[in-house]
Amino acid sequence: MNAIISASELAGDLAGARPPVLLDVRWQLSLAKAGGAPDFDGRAEYAAGHLPGAVFVDLDRELAAAPGRGGRHPLPDLAEFGAAMRRAGVSAGRPVVVYDGGQGWAAARAWWLLRWTGHPDVRVLDGGLPSWQGPLTTDTPDPAPGDFEPVAGAGGLLDADAAAALARSGVLFDARAGERYRGEVEPIDRVGGHIPGAVSAPTTENVAPDGRFLPAEELRARFEALGAVEGTEVGVYCGSGVSAAHEVLALAVAGIPAALYVGSWSEWSSDPARPVAVGPDPR
């Protein structure tokens, strides 16, 4: 099963006999507070217009626990996550399609969580809301409760120690912008730089200018050139486990399985005992 779906494919599925559950996960990493501006309000964007039948999902409250020692977007409590998904109408036997405002990061976080907790059929709308050519609505649906019961996956998740080990034994991709990887700037966390041994692989380079993923063969060539060759274990981290989920999704499109370090740099850098590398060299 492909991990992404085009807008035209989604339109066909919605008109079919077994339409998917639609989740709207509009969210943006906002640094606006530092300048006194309000944060991005995904719920307000949803209220102004969304795909017919889509239910809004709040990334900060339903796809993550409160910020703390585990980083800015730790794993949510699975019972609370499951309840949120059932309220949105998610059932194990019905496909799910997730979209956001076009960046793809938030939708990928929902995709990864649902897949990691056992949902068998989840896809991300390639290009997000801007790719949709059909009508939007301001009507808020009231879906019938779903039956999805999340179960933590046996693999696909890294903690800090496992990420450090993978950087030595396999390939650990850093999905942040190159200047943050190199430690030249750090607008959010305590210190700049990267996990020693991690390879810079900005997630922005996985998509075309229109926000859609590059073709699978191009993505595979990119990741293989960075060391993700057959037989090599692969992991990804970012600032707080959101854009890294988008890179895990890109790797899935390329046919390369990868694990996610959810705590990412926000957890790693908060511990002064953890080593930090700077500059373009992984080590």
CSV table of C-alpha atoms in Angstrom, one decimal:
chain,number,residue,atom,x,y,z
A,1,MET,CA,0.0,0.0,0.0
A,2,ASN,CA,1.3,3.4,-0.9
A,3,ALA,CA,1.8,5.8,2.0
A,4,ILE,CA,0.5,8.8,0.0
A,5,ILE,CA,-2.5,9.6,-2.1
A,6,SER,CA,-3.1,12.2,-4.8
A,7,ALA,CA,-6.0,14.6,-4.7
A,8,SER,CA,-7.6,13.0,-7.7
A,9,GLU,CA,-7.3,9.5,-6.1
A,10,LEU,CA,-8.8,10.9,-2.9
A,11,ALA,CA,-11.7,12.4,-4.8
A,12,GLY,CA,-12.4,9.0,-6.4
A,13,ASP,CA,-12.2,7.2,-3.0
A,14,LEU,CA,-14.5,9.7,-1.4
A,15,ALA,CA,-17.1,9.0,-4.1
A,16,GLY,CA,-16.8,5.3,-3.7
A,17,ALA,CA,-18.5,2.7,-1.6
A,18,ARG,CA,-15.9,2.7,1.2
A,19,PRO,CA,-14.8,6.4,1.7
A,20,PRO,CA,-11.9,7.0,4.0
A,21,VAL,CA,-12.0,8.8,7.3
A,22,LEU,CA,-10.6,12.3,6.7
A,23,LEU,CA,-8.4,14.0,9.4
A,24,ASP,CA,-7.4,17.6,9.1
A,25,VAL,CA,-4.1,18.2,11.0
A,26,ARG,CA,-3.2,21.8,10.1
A,27,TRP,CA,-0.3,22.9,12.2
A,28,GLN,CA,2.8,25.0,11.9
A,29,LEU,CA,6.0,25.4,13.9
A,30,SER,CA,5.6,29.0,15.0
A,31,LEU,CA,8.3,31.3,16.3
A,32,ALA,CA,5.9,34.2,16.2
A,33,LYS,CA,5.6,34.5,20.0
A,34,ALA,CA,9.1,35.9,20.2
A,35,GLY,CA,8.0,38.8,18.1
A,36,GLY,CA,4.7,39.2,20.0
A,37,ALA,CA,2.5,37.7,17.2
A,38,PRO,CA,-0.1,35.0,17.9
A,39,ASP,CA,0.7,31.4,17.2
A,40,PHE,CA,-0.7,29.7,14.1
A,41,ASP,CA,-4.3,28.5,14.9
A,42,GLY,CA,-5.0,25.3,13.0
A,43,ARG,CA,-8.5,25.0,14.4
A,44,ALA,CA,-9.4,28.5,13.1
A,45,GLU,CA,-8.0,27.5,9.7
A,46,TYR,CA,-10.1,24.4,9.7
A,47,ALA,CA,-13.2,26.4,10.7
A,48,ALA,CA,-12.6,28.7,7.7
A,49,GLY,CA,-12.8,25.8,5.3
A,50,HIS,CA,-11.9,22.1,5.1
A,51,LEU,CA,-12.5,19.0,3.0
A,52,PRO,CA,-16.1,17.8,3.4
A,53,GLY,CA,-16.4,15.3,6.2
A,54,ALA,CA,-12.9,16.0,7.6
A,55,VAL,CA,-12.4,16.1,11.4
A,56,PHE,CA,-9.9,18.5,13.0
A,57,VAL,CA,-7.1,16.8,15.0
A,58,ASP,CA,-4.9,19.0,17.2
A,59,LEU,CA,-1.3,18.0,16.9
A,60,ASP,CA,-0.1,19.6,20.2
A,61,ARG,CA,-2.9,18.1,22.3
A,62,GLU,CA,-3.9,14.8,20.6
A,63,LEU,CA,-0.8,13.7,18.7
A,64,ALA,CA,1.7,14.6,21.5
A,65,ALA,CA,2.0,14.8,25.2
A,66,ALA,CA,2.8,18.0,27.0
A,67,PRO,CA,6.4,19.3,26.5
A,68,GLY,CA,8.8,18.1,29.1
A,69,ARG,CA,11.9,15.9,29.6
A,70,GLY,CA,10.8,13.9,26.5
A,71,GLY,CA,11.0,16.9,24.2
A,72,ARG,CA,8.6,19.4,22.8
A,73,HIS,CA,6.3,16.7,21.2
A,74,PRO,CA,6.7,13.5,23.2
A,75,LEU,CA,4.5,10.5,22.4
A,76,PRO,CA,0.9,11.0,23.5
A,77,ASP,CA,-0.7,8.8,26.1
A,78,LEU,CA,-2.0,5.9,24.0
A,79,ALA,CA,-5.3,5.8,25.8
A,80,GLU,CA,-5.9,9.5,25.2
A,81,PHE,CA,-4.7,9.2,21.6
A,82,GLY,CA,-7.0,6.3,21.0
A,83,ALA,CA,-10.0,8.2,22.4
A,84,ALA,CA,-9.2,11.1,20.2
A,85,MET,CA,-9.0,8.9,17.1
A,86,ARG,CA,-12.3,7.2,18.0
A,87,ARG,CA,-14.0,10.5,18.4
A,88,ALA,CA,-12.8,11.4,14.9
A,89,GLY,CA,-14.4,8.2,13.6
A,90,VAL,CA,-11.3,6.2,13.1
A,91,SER,CA,-11.9,2.4,13.0
A,92,ALA,CA,-9.4,-0.4,12.3
A,93,GLY,CA,-11.4,-1.6,9.3
A,94,ARG,CA,-11.8,1.7,7.5
A,95,PRO,CA,-9.0,3.6,5.6
A,96,VAL,CA,-7.8,6.9,6.8
A,97,VAL,CA,-6.5,9.9,4.9
A,98,VAL,CA,-4.7,12.7,6.7
A,99,TYR,CA,-3.9,16.1,5.3
A,100,ASP,CA,-2.5,19.5,6.5
A,101,GLY,CA,-1.9,22.9,5.1
A,102,GLY,CA,0.6,21.6,2.5
A,103,GLN,CA,3.9,21.3,4.4
A,104,GLY,CA,3.2,17.7,5.2
A,105,TRP,CA,4.9,17.6,8.6
A,106,ALA,CA,1.8,17.4,10.8
A,107,ALA,CA,-0.1,15.0,8.5
A,108,ALA,CA,3.0,12.8,8.6
A,109,ARG,CA,3.0,12.8,12.4
A,110,ALA,CA,-0.6,11.6,12.4
A,111,TRP,CA,0.3,9.0,9.7
A,112,TRP,CA,3.2,7.7,11.7
A,113,LEU,CA,1.4,7.5,15.0
A,114,LEU,CA,-1.6,5.6,13.4
A,115,ARG,CA,0.7,3.2,11.6
A,116,TRP,CA,3.0,2.7,14.6
A,117,THR,CA,0.0,1.9,16.8
A,118,GLY,CA,-1.4,-0.7,14.4
A,119,HIS,CA,-3.8,1.0,11.9
A,120,PRO,CA,-3.4,-1.0,8.6
A,121,ASP,CA,-4.5,1.6,6.1
A,122,VAL,CA,-3.4,5.2,6.5
A,123,ARG,CA,-2.3,7.6,3.7
A,124,VAL,CA,-1.2,11.2,3.5
A,125,LEU,CA,-2.7,13.6,0.9
A,126,ASP,CA,0.3,14.5,-1.3
A,127,GLY,CA,0.6,18.2,-1.4
A,128,GLY,CA,-1.9,18.8,1.4
A,129,LEU,CA,-4.9,21.1,1.2
A,130,PRO,CA,-3.5,23.2,-1.7
A,131,SER,CA,-3.6,20.2,-3.9
A,132,TRP,CA,-7.3,19.7,-3.5
A,133,GLN,CA,-9.4,21.0,-6.4
A,134,GLY,CA,-12.8,20.2,-5.0
A,135,PRO,CA,-15.1,22.2,-2.8
A,136,LEU,CA,-14.4,23.1,0.8
A,137,THR,CA,-17.0,23.4,3.6
A,138,THR,CA,-17.3,25.1,7.0
A,139,ASP,CA,-19.7,22.5,8.2
A,140,THR,CA,-18.4,20.5,11.2
A,141,PRO,CA,-19.2,16.8,10.9
A,142,ASP,CA,-20.4,14.6,13.8
A,143,PRO,CA,-18.9,11.2,12.9
A,144,ALA,CA,-20.0,8.0,14.4
A,145,PRO,CA,-17.5,6.9,17.0
A,146,GLY,CA,-14.8,4.6,15.7
A,147,ASP,CA,-13.4,1.4,17.2
A,148,PHE,CA,-9.6,1.9,16.8
A,149,GLU,CA,-7.6,0.7,19.8
A,150,PRO,CA,-3.9,1.7,19.5
A,151,VAL,CA,-1.2,-0.7,20.5
A,152,ALA,CA,2.4,0.4,20.7
A,153,GLY,CA,4.4,-1.1,17.9
A,154,ALA,CA,7.2,-3.5,18.5
A,155,GLY,CA,9.7,-1.5,16.4
A,156,GLY,CA,10.0,1.7,14.5
A,157,LEU,CA,10.6,3.9,17.6
A,158,LEU,CA,14.0,5.1,18.9
A,159,ASP,CA,14.9,6.6,22.3
A,160,ALA,CA,18.0,8.7,22.8
A,161,ASP,CA,20.3,5.8,23.5
A,162,ALA,CA,19.0,3.8,20.5
A,163,ALA,CA,19.5,6.9,18.3
A,164,ALA,CA,23.1,7.3,19.5
A,165,ALA,CA,23.8,3.7,18.8
A,166,LEU,CA,22.2,3.8,15.4
A,167,ALA,CA,24.3,6.8,14.4
A,168,ARG,CA,27.3,4.4,14.9
A,169,SER,CA,25.9,1.2,13.5
A,170,GLY,CA,23.6,2.3,10.7
A,171,VAL,CA,22.3,5.6,9.4
A,172,LEU,CA,20.7,8.3,11.5
A,173,PHE,CA,19.3,11.1,9.4
A,174,ASP,CA,18.9,14.7,10.8
A,175,ALA,CA,15.8,16.1,9.0
A,176,ARG,CA,16.3,19.7,10.1
A,177,ALA,CA,17.7,22.6,8.0
A,178,GLY,CA,21.4,22.3,7.4
A,179,GLU,CA,22.3,25.4,9.3
A,180,ARG,CA,20.7,23.9,12.5
A,181,TYR,CA,22.5,20.6,11.9
A,182,ARG,CA,25.8,22.5,11.6
A,183,GLY,CA,25.0,24.5,14.8
A,184,GLU,CA,25.2,27.8,13.0
A,185,VAL,CA,21.8,28.9,14.3
A,186,GLU,CA,19.4,27.4,16.9
A,187,PRO,CA,16.2,29.4,17.3
A,188,ILE,CA,14.5,27.0,19.8
A,189,ASP,CA,16.7,24.6,21.7
A,190,ARG,CA,19.3,25.0,24.3
A,191,VAL,CA,22.3,24.4,22.0
A,192,GLY,CA,22.9,24.0,18.3
A,193,GLY,CA,24.5,21.1,16.5
A,194,HIS,CA,23.6,17.4,15.9
A,195,ILE,CA,23.9,14.0,17.3
A,196,PRO,CA,27.4,12.7,16.7
A,197,GLY,CA,27.4,10.5,13.6
A,198,ALA,CA,24.1,11.7,12.3
A,199,VAL,CA,23.9,12.6,8.6
A,200,SER,CA,22.3,15.9,7.4
A,201,ALA,CA,19.2,15.2,5.3
A,202,PRO,CA,16.8,18.1,5.3
A,203,THR,CA,13.2,17.0,4.8
A,204,THR,CA,12.6,20.0,2.6
A,205,GLU,CA,14.7,18.3,-0.1
A,206,ASN,CA,12.2,15.4,-0.3
A,207,VAL,CA,9.5,17.5,-2.0
A,208,ALA,CA,9.1,19.5,-5.2
A,209,PRO,CA,8.3,23.3,-5.1
A,210,ASP,CA,4.5,22.5,-5.0
A,211,GLY,CA,5.0,20.5,-1.8
A,212,ARG,CA,4.4,17.1,-3.4
A,213,PHE,CA,6.9,14.3,-2.8
A,214,LEU,CA,9.5,13.7,-5.4
A,215,PRO,CA,9.1,10.4,-7.4
A,216,ALA,CA,9.9,7.3,-5.4
A,217,GLU,CA,13.0,6.5,-7.6
A,218,GLU,CA,14.4,10.0,-7.0
A,219,LEU,CA,13.8,9.7,-3.2
A,220,ARG,CA,15.5,6.3,-3.1
A,221,ALA,CA,18.5,7.6,-5.0
A,222,ARG,CA,18.8,10.5,-2.6
A,223,PHE,CA,18.7,8.3,0.5
A,224,GLU,CA,21.0,5.7,-0.9
A,225,ALA,CA,23.5,8.4,-1.7
A,226,LEU,CA,23.3,9.4,1.9
A,227,GLY,CA,24.0,5.9,3.1
A,228,ALA,CA,20.6,4.2,3.4
A,229,VAL,CA,21.5,1.2,1.3
A,230,GLU,CA,19.9,-2.2,1.4
A,231,GLY,CA,20.6,-4.0,4.7
A,232,THR,CA,21.4,-0.8,6.6
A,233,GLU,CA,19.2,0.2,9.6
A,234,VAL,CA,17.8,3.7,9.2
A,235,GLY,CA,16.5,6.2,11.7
A,236,VAL,CA,15.4,9.8,11.6
A,237,TYR,CA,15.2,12.7,14.1
A,238,CYS,CA,14.5,16.5,13.8
A,239,GLY,CA,13.7,19.2,16.4
A,240,SER,CA,10.7,17.5,18.1
A,241,GLY,CA,9.6,14.5,16.1
A,242,VAL,CA,7.3,16.2,13.6
A,243,SER,CA,9.4,17.0,10.4
A,244,ALA,CA,11.3,13.7,11.0
A,245,ALA,CA,7.9,11.9,10.6
A,246,HIS,CA,7.7,13.5,7.2
A,247,GLU,CA,11.1,12.1,6.4
A,248,VAL,CA,10.1,8.7,7.6
A,249,LEU,CA,7.1,9.0,5.2
A,250,ALA,CA,9.4,10.0,2.4
A,251,LEU,CA,11.6,7.0,3.1
A,252,ALA,CA,8.4,4.8,3.0
A,253,VAL,CA,7.5,6.2,-0.4
A,254,ALA,CA,11.0,5.2,-1.5
A,255,GLY,CA,10.5,1.7,-0.1
A,256,ILE,CA,13.0,2.2,2.8
A,257,PRO,CA,11.8,1.4,6.3
A,258,ALA,CA,12.9,3.8,9.0
A,259,ALA,CA,12.5,4.4,12.7
A,260,LEU,CA,11.6,7.7,14.4
A,261,TYR,CA,13.4,9.3,17.3
A,262,VAL,CA,10.4,11.1,18.7
A,263,GLY,CA,12.2,13.1,21.4
A,264,SER,CA,14.6,14.3,18.7
A,265,TRP,CA,16.9,17.3,19.3
A,266,SER,CA,14.6,19.0,21.8
A,267,GLU,CA,15.1,16.0,24.1
A,268,TRP,CA,18.8,15.3,23.2
A,269,SER,CA,20.0,18.9,23.6
A,270,SER,CA,18.2,19.4,27.0
A,271,ASP,CA,20.6,16.9,28.6
A,272,PRO,CA,24.1,18.5,29.1
A,273,ALA,CA,25.6,15.0,29.4
A,274,ARG,CA,24.7,14.2,25.8
A,275,PRO,CA,27.5,14.9,23.3
A,276,VAL,CA,27.0,17.5,20.6
A,277,ALA,CA,28.7,17.7,17.2
A,278,VAL,CA,28.9,20.9,15.1
A,279,GLY,CA,29.9,21.7,11.6
A,280,PRO,CA,29.2,19.7,8.4
A,281,ASP,CA,31.0,16.5,9.4
A,282,PRO,CA,28.7,13.9,11.0
A,283,ARG,CA,31.3,13.2,13.7
